[in-house]
Each structure stands twice: as structure tokens, then as C-alpha cells.
CSV table of C-alpha atoms in Angstrom, one decimal:
chain,number,residue,atom,x,y,z
A,1,LYS,CA,-21.2,-3.2,30.8
A,2,ALA,CA,-17.7,-1.9,30.4
A,3,GLY,CA,-15.9,-2.5,27.1
A,4,VAL,CA,-12.3,-3.6,26.5
A,5,THR,CA,-9.9,-1.4,28.3
A,6,GLN,CA,-6.3,-1.0,27.2
A,7,THR,CA,-3.5,0.9,28.9
A,8,PRO,CA,-1.5,2.9,28.3
A,9,ARG,CA,-3.1,4.6,25.3
A,10,TYR,CA,0.1,6.4,24.1
A,11,LEU,CA,3.7,5.7,24.8
A,12,ILE,CA,7.1,6.5,23.4
A,13,LYS,CA,10.0,4.2,23.9
A,14,THR,CA,13.7,4.1,22.8
A,15,ARG,CA,15.2,1.4,20.6
A,16,GLY,CA,16.4,-1.5,22.7
A,17,GLN,CA,13.9,-0.9,25.5
A,18,GLN,CA,11.0,-3.2,26.4
A,19,VAL,CA,7.4,-2.4,26.8
A,20,THR,CA,4.4,-3.9,28.5
A,21,LEU,CA,0.8,-3.3,27.4
A,22,SER,CA,-2.2,-4.2,29.4
A,23,CYS,CA,-5.7,-5.3,28.4
A,24,SER,CA,-8.8,-5.8,30.5
A,25,PRO,CA,-11.5,-7.8,28.6
A,26,ILE,CA,-15.2,-7.4,28.8
A,27,SER,CA,-16.5,-9.0,32.0
A,28,GLY,CA,-17.2,-12.7,31.4
A,29,HIS,CA,-15.0,-13.0,28.3
A,30,ARG,CA,-12.2,-15.6,28.6
A,31,SER,CA,-10.5,-15.1,25.3
A,32,VAL,CA,-8.1,-12.2,24.7
A,33,SER,CA,-6.3,-11.7,21.4
A,34,TRP,CA,-3.7,-9.1,20.4
A,35,TYR,CA,-3.2,-7.5,17.0
A,36,GLN,CA,-0.6,-5.1,15.5
A,37,GLN,CA,-1.6,-2.4,13.0
A,38,THR,CA,0.9,-0.7,10.9
A,39,PRO,CA,0.5,1.4,7.7
A,40,GLY,CA,2.6,-1.1,5.7
A,41,GLN,CA,1.4,-4.5,7.0
A,42,GLY,CA,-2.2,-3.6,8.1
A,43,LEU,CA,-3.8,-5.5,10.9
A,44,GLN,CA,-1.9,-8.7,11.9
A,45,PHE,CA,-2.7,-11.3,14.5
A,46,LEU,CA,-0.2,-11.6,17.3
A,47,PHE,CA,-1.6,-14.2,19.7
A,48,GLU,CA,-4.6,-15.4,21.6
A,49,TYR,CA,-5.0,-16.4,25.2
A,50,PHE,CA,-7.9,-18.4,26.7
A,51,SER,CA,-8.1,-19.4,30.3
A,52,GLU,CA,-4.5,-18.4,30.9
A,53,THR,CA,-3.2,-20.5,28.0
A,54,GLN,CA,-1.8,-19.3,24.7
A,55,ARG,CA,-3.9,-21.1,22.1
A,56,ASN,CA,-2.5,-19.7,19.0
A,57,LYS,CA,0.3,-17.4,17.8
A,58,GLY,CA,0.8,-15.4,14.7
A,59,ASN,CA,3.9,-15.0,12.7
A,60,PHE,CA,5.9,-12.7,14.9
A,61,PRO,CA,9.4,-13.0,16.4
A,62,GLY,CA,9.9,-14.3,20.0
A,63,ARG,CA,10.5,-10.7,21.1
A,64,PHE,CA,6.7,-10.5,21.2
A,65,SER,CA,5.2,-12.4,24.2
A,66,GLY,CA,2.1,-12.3,26.3
A,67,ARG,CA,0.3,-13.8,29.2
A,68,GLN,CA,-3.1,-13.9,30.7
A,69,PHE,CA,-4.1,-13.8,34.4
A,70,SER,CA,-6.7,-15.8,36.2
A,71,ASN,CA,-9.1,-12.8,36.0
A,72,SER,CA,-8.7,-12.9,32.2
A,73,ARG,CA,-6.7,-9.6,32.1
A,74,SER,CA,-3.8,-9.9,29.6
A,75,GLU,CA,-0.5,-8.3,29.1
A,76,MET,CA,1.8,-8.3,26.0
A,77,ASN,CA,5.5,-7.6,26.1
A,78,VAL,CA,7.8,-6.5,23.4
A,79,SER,CA,11.5,-6.8,24.2
A,80,THR,CA,14.5,-5.1,22.5
A,81,LEU,CA,12.3,-2.7,20.7
A,82,GLU,CA,13.0,-1.9,17.1
A,83,LEU,CA,11.8,1.1,15.0
A,84,GLY,CA,9.5,-1.2,13.1
A,85,ASP,CA,7.6,-2.0,16.2
A,86,SER,CA,6.0,1.4,16.1
A,87,ALA,CA,2.4,0.6,15.7
A,88,LEU,CA,-1.1,0.6,17.1
A,89,TYR,CA,-1.6,-2.5,19.3
A,90,LEU,CA,-5.2,-3.6,19.6
A,91,CYS,CA,-6.6,-6.0,22.1
A,92,ALA,CA,-9.8,-8.0,21.4
A,93,SER,CA,-12.0,-10.0,23.7
A,94,SER,CA,-14.7,-12.6,23.2
A,95,THR,CA,-16.4,-15.3,25.1
A,96,SER,CA,-14.8,-18.2,23.3
A,97,GLY,CA,-12.3,-16.8,20.9
A,98,PRO,CA,-12.1,-16.2,17.1
A,99,VAL,CA,-12.9,-19.7,16.1
A,100,GLY,CA,-15.8,-20.0,18.5
A,101,GLY,CA,-18.3,-18.3,16.2
A,102,ASN,CA,-18.9,-15.4,18.5
A,103,THR,CA,-18.6,-11.6,18.2
A,104,ILE,CA,-15.1,-10.1,18.9
A,105,TYR,CA,-14.8,-6.7,20.5
A,106,PHE,CA,-11.8,-4.4,20.4
A,107,GLY,CA,-10.4,-1.9,22.7
A,108,GLU,CA,-9.2,1.6,21.8
A,109,GLY,CA,-5.6,0.4,21.3
A,110,SER,CA,-2.2,1.4,22.5
A,111,TRP,CA,-0.2,3.7,20.3
A,112,LEU,CA,3.5,2.8,20.6
A,113,THR,CA,6.2,5.0,19.0
A,114,VAL,CA,9.8,3.7,19.1
A,115,VAL,CA,12.5,6.4,18.6
B,1,GLY,CA,-3.3,-18.8,4.9
B,2,ILE,CA,-6.7,-17.4,3.9
B,3,GLN,CA,-6.7,-14.3,1.7
B,4,VAL,CA,-9.1,-11.4,2.2
B,5,GLU,CA,-9.6,-8.8,-0.5
B,6,GLN,CA,-11.7,-5.6,0.0
B,7,SER,CA,-13.0,-3.3,-2.7
B,8,PRO,CA,-12.9,-0.5,-3.5
B,9,PRO,CA,-9.8,0.6,-1.6
B,10,ASP,CA,-11.0,4.2,-1.5
B,11,LEU,CA,-14.5,5.7,-1.9
B,12,ILE,CA,-15.5,9.4,-1.8
B,13,LEU,CA,-19.2,10.2,-1.7
B,14,GLN,CA,-21.5,13.1,-1.0
B,15,GLU,CA,-23.7,13.1,2.1
B,16,GLY,CA,-26.9,11.2,1.5
B,17,ALA,CA,-25.5,8.8,-1.0
B,18,ASN,CA,-25.6,5.0,-0.8
B,19,SER,CA,-22.6,2.7,-1.0
B,20,THR,CA,-21.7,-0.9,-1.2
B,21,LEU,CA,-18.4,-2.3,0.1
B,22,ARG,CA,-17.2,-5.8,-0.9
B,23,CYS,CA,-15.2,-8.4,0.8
B,24,ASN,CA,-13.9,-11.6,-1.0
B,25,PHE,CA,-12.3,-14.4,0.9
B,26,SER,CA,-10.4,-17.4,-0.5
B,27,ASP,CA,-11.6,-20.2,1.7
B,28,SER,CA,-14.6,-21.2,3.8
B,29,VAL,CA,-14.9,-19.3,7.1
B,30,ASN,CA,-16.7,-19.8,10.4
B,31,ASN,CA,-16.4,-16.2,11.5
B,32,LEU,CA,-16.8,-13.0,9.5
B,33,GLN,CA,-17.1,-9.5,10.9
B,34,TRP,CA,-17.3,-6.0,9.6
B,35,PHE,CA,-15.6,-3.2,11.6
B,36,HIS,CA,-15.5,0.5,11.3
B,37,GLN,CA,-12.2,2.1,12.6
B,38,ASN,CA,-12.8,5.5,14.1
B,39,PRO,CA,-10.3,8.3,13.9
B,40,TRP,CA,-8.9,7.4,17.3
B,41,GLY,CA,-8.0,3.9,16.1
B,42,GLN,CA,-10.7,1.8,17.8
B,43,LEU,CA,-12.3,-0.9,15.8
B,44,ILE,CA,-16.1,-0.7,16.2
B,45,ASN,CA,-17.9,-4.0,15.5
B,46,LEU,CA,-20.7,-3.5,13.0
B,47,PHE,CA,-21.8,-7.0,12.1
B,48,TYR,CA,-20.9,-10.6,13.0
B,49,ILE,CA,-22.1,-12.3,9.8
B,50,PRO,CA,-20.5,-15.6,8.7
B,51,SER,CA,-23.6,-16.1,6.5
B,52,GLY,CA,-27.0,-14.6,5.8
B,53,THR,CA,-28.2,-11.0,6.0
B,54,LYS,CA,-28.4,-8.6,8.9
B,55,GLN,CA,-29.5,-5.0,9.2
B,56,ASN,CA,-28.8,-2.3,11.8
B,57,GLY,CA,-30.3,1.1,11.0
B,58,ARG,CA,-28.8,2.5,7.9
B,59,LEU,CA,-26.3,-0.3,7.7
B,60,SER,CA,-26.9,-3.8,6.4
B,61,ALA,CA,-24.7,-6.7,5.5
B,62,THR,CA,-25.0,-9.9,3.4
B,63,THR,CA,-22.6,-12.9,3.4
B,64,VAL,CA,-22.9,-15.6,0.7
B,65,ALA,CA,-20.6,-18.2,2.2
B,66,THR,CA,-20.9,-20.6,-0.7
B,67,GLU,CA,-19.5,-17.9,-3.1
B,68,ARG,CA,-17.0,-16.6,-0.5
B,69,TYR,CA,-18.0,-12.9,-0.4
B,70,SER,CA,-19.7,-10.4,1.9
B,71,LEU,CA,-21.2,-7.0,1.2
B,72,LEU,CA,-21.7,-4.1,3.5
B,73,TYR,CA,-24.4,-1.6,2.5
B,74,ILE,CA,-24.5,2.0,3.9
B,75,SER,CA,-27.5,4.0,3.0
B,76,SER,CA,-28.1,7.7,3.3
B,77,SER,CA,-24.4,8.3,4.2
B,78,GLN,CA,-23.5,10.8,6.9
B,79,THR,CA,-20.2,12.5,7.5
B,80,THR,CA,-19.8,10.5,10.6
B,81,ASP,CA,-19.7,7.4,8.5
B,82,SER,CA,-16.3,8.4,7.2
B,83,GLY,CA,-13.4,6.2,8.2
B,84,VAL,CA,-11.9,2.8,7.3
B,85,TYR,CA,-14.1,-0.3,7.0
B,86,PHE,CA,-12.5,-3.6,7.6
B,87,CYS,CA,-13.7,-7.1,6.8
B,88,ALA,CA,-12.1,-9.9,9.0
B,89,VAL,CA,-12.5,-13.6,8.8
B,90,VAL,CA,-11.5,-16.8,10.7
B,91,ARG,CA,-11.0,-19.9,8.6
B,92,GLY,CA,-11.1,-22.4,11.4
B,93,GLY,CA,-8.7,-24.3,13.5
B,94,ALA,CA,-6.9,-22.1,16.0
B,95,ASP,CA,-6.6,-18.9,14.0
B,96,GLY,CA,-7.0,-15.2,14.8
B,97,LEU,CA,-8.9,-12.8,12.6
B,98,THR,CA,-7.4,-12.2,9.2
B,99,PHE,CA,-8.2,-8.7,8.0
B,100,GLY,CA,-8.5,-7.2,4.6
B,101,LYS,CA,-6.7,-4.0,3.8
B,102,GLY,CA,-9.9,-2.0,4.3
B,103,THR,CA,-12.0,0.5,2.4
B,104,HIS,CA,-11.3,4.1,3.2
B,105,LEU,CA,-14.6,5.9,3.0
B,106,ILE,CA,-14.9,9.7,2.9
B,107,ILE,CA,-18.3,11.3,3.1
B,108,GLN,CA,-18.3,15.0,2.0
B,109,PRO,CA,-21.0,17.4,3.3
């Protein structure tokens, strides 16, 4: 079956703009999580959605938000972009989420560059 | 929050060599996974192993939950094994994965 699909793969934005990233989980998976990867901070948890509800959120400012649709697809939005938001954004899907004791699968990621 | 430490941070080996990567974590966990990040950035799941031992071809992993560490073994290394290996855990409650800083493995031909 198809894996986790993220779009777009690469994008360049200007400071102050906003960006929306999309993630389609593996069919049947109801949990979608988002992670940010930067050279300085490594991989950090942004938030998790399960059945259209945000279940948990990492330590990121309110400029980072997300949502999940009834078909489990998820979007994350970053408003008022800053240079430090340049990163690889990774989406992960699983049947019941990180705490559910199940395998988590990642997409190929979206590379965001803020100039 | 939970701390995850991976060692060594960098490892350079010749093709055919064996290697052991270690992951220490500071609290009990109910989820532990090993990932290999490919050159394009994707995290490839290697093992879901909160406890016990698993093997998949040339790779195997062992987690000793009571002593809070996990080991990833790579035997007969190939150049395609190069990349960054991450250990990630979930402590419990409503948390996401907490990642270590990774081990950067380079396999030379």
C-alpha cells in the first residue's frame, strides 16, 4: 500500500509569508504527527492529530498550527515565517499514535527555505 | 522531558565491517524505534523495539528496557548503509517521539 505522502517536497518562501504543508497518511492510519528537523535542534515534535483532534503539542510558538480532515489527511501551517523556520518538515502516520505502541512511518518530508 | 543519548556520534568503517550503535534513554518508555535517514531526508523505519530482540537481514536490535538502553547491530556493512541512524522513544502520556541526535555512519568501499 502507498506510504506517507507529503507535498510540496521543496519550497522557498520570504520572511513574513505563510506556508501550508500537506500530508496524506497511510490508508487506515488515523494518527498524523509533524516534526521539524534543523541542523541545530535536530528532530523536534510539533503536534499530533488523531481523528481530527489535536492530541498533543510540542514546544513551538502559536505561529505553528495544524489540522486534520475527516479522511485523516493533515495540513500544517506556519504564519509570519522567520529565517529560523527553514527546516525539513516531516509527517508521520500510525494506527493509534506514538503512545499506542505501534510502528510509526514517516514521509519524505517537505524542505522549506525562508529567505 | 525524557533524554535520549546516542553513541558514537560519528562512525567511519570499511565495507564488510560490523558495527554497534547505542541508544540510552533516561526514563521508561512504551515505544522505541530505530530509523535510518536516507540522503533525501526520509526516515526509514528499521525496528519497532520497546523491549527484546529483533533481526531483519544484516540488521538486528536489542532493547533492555530495565536498563534503559537499546543497541542496533549492523553486520557486513555495505556502502548503502551510510547515513544517519536515529533512535526515538515515547515515554508515555500524550507525547510525540523524542529523538536522539543520531549516529552518522560512513561506510567506505
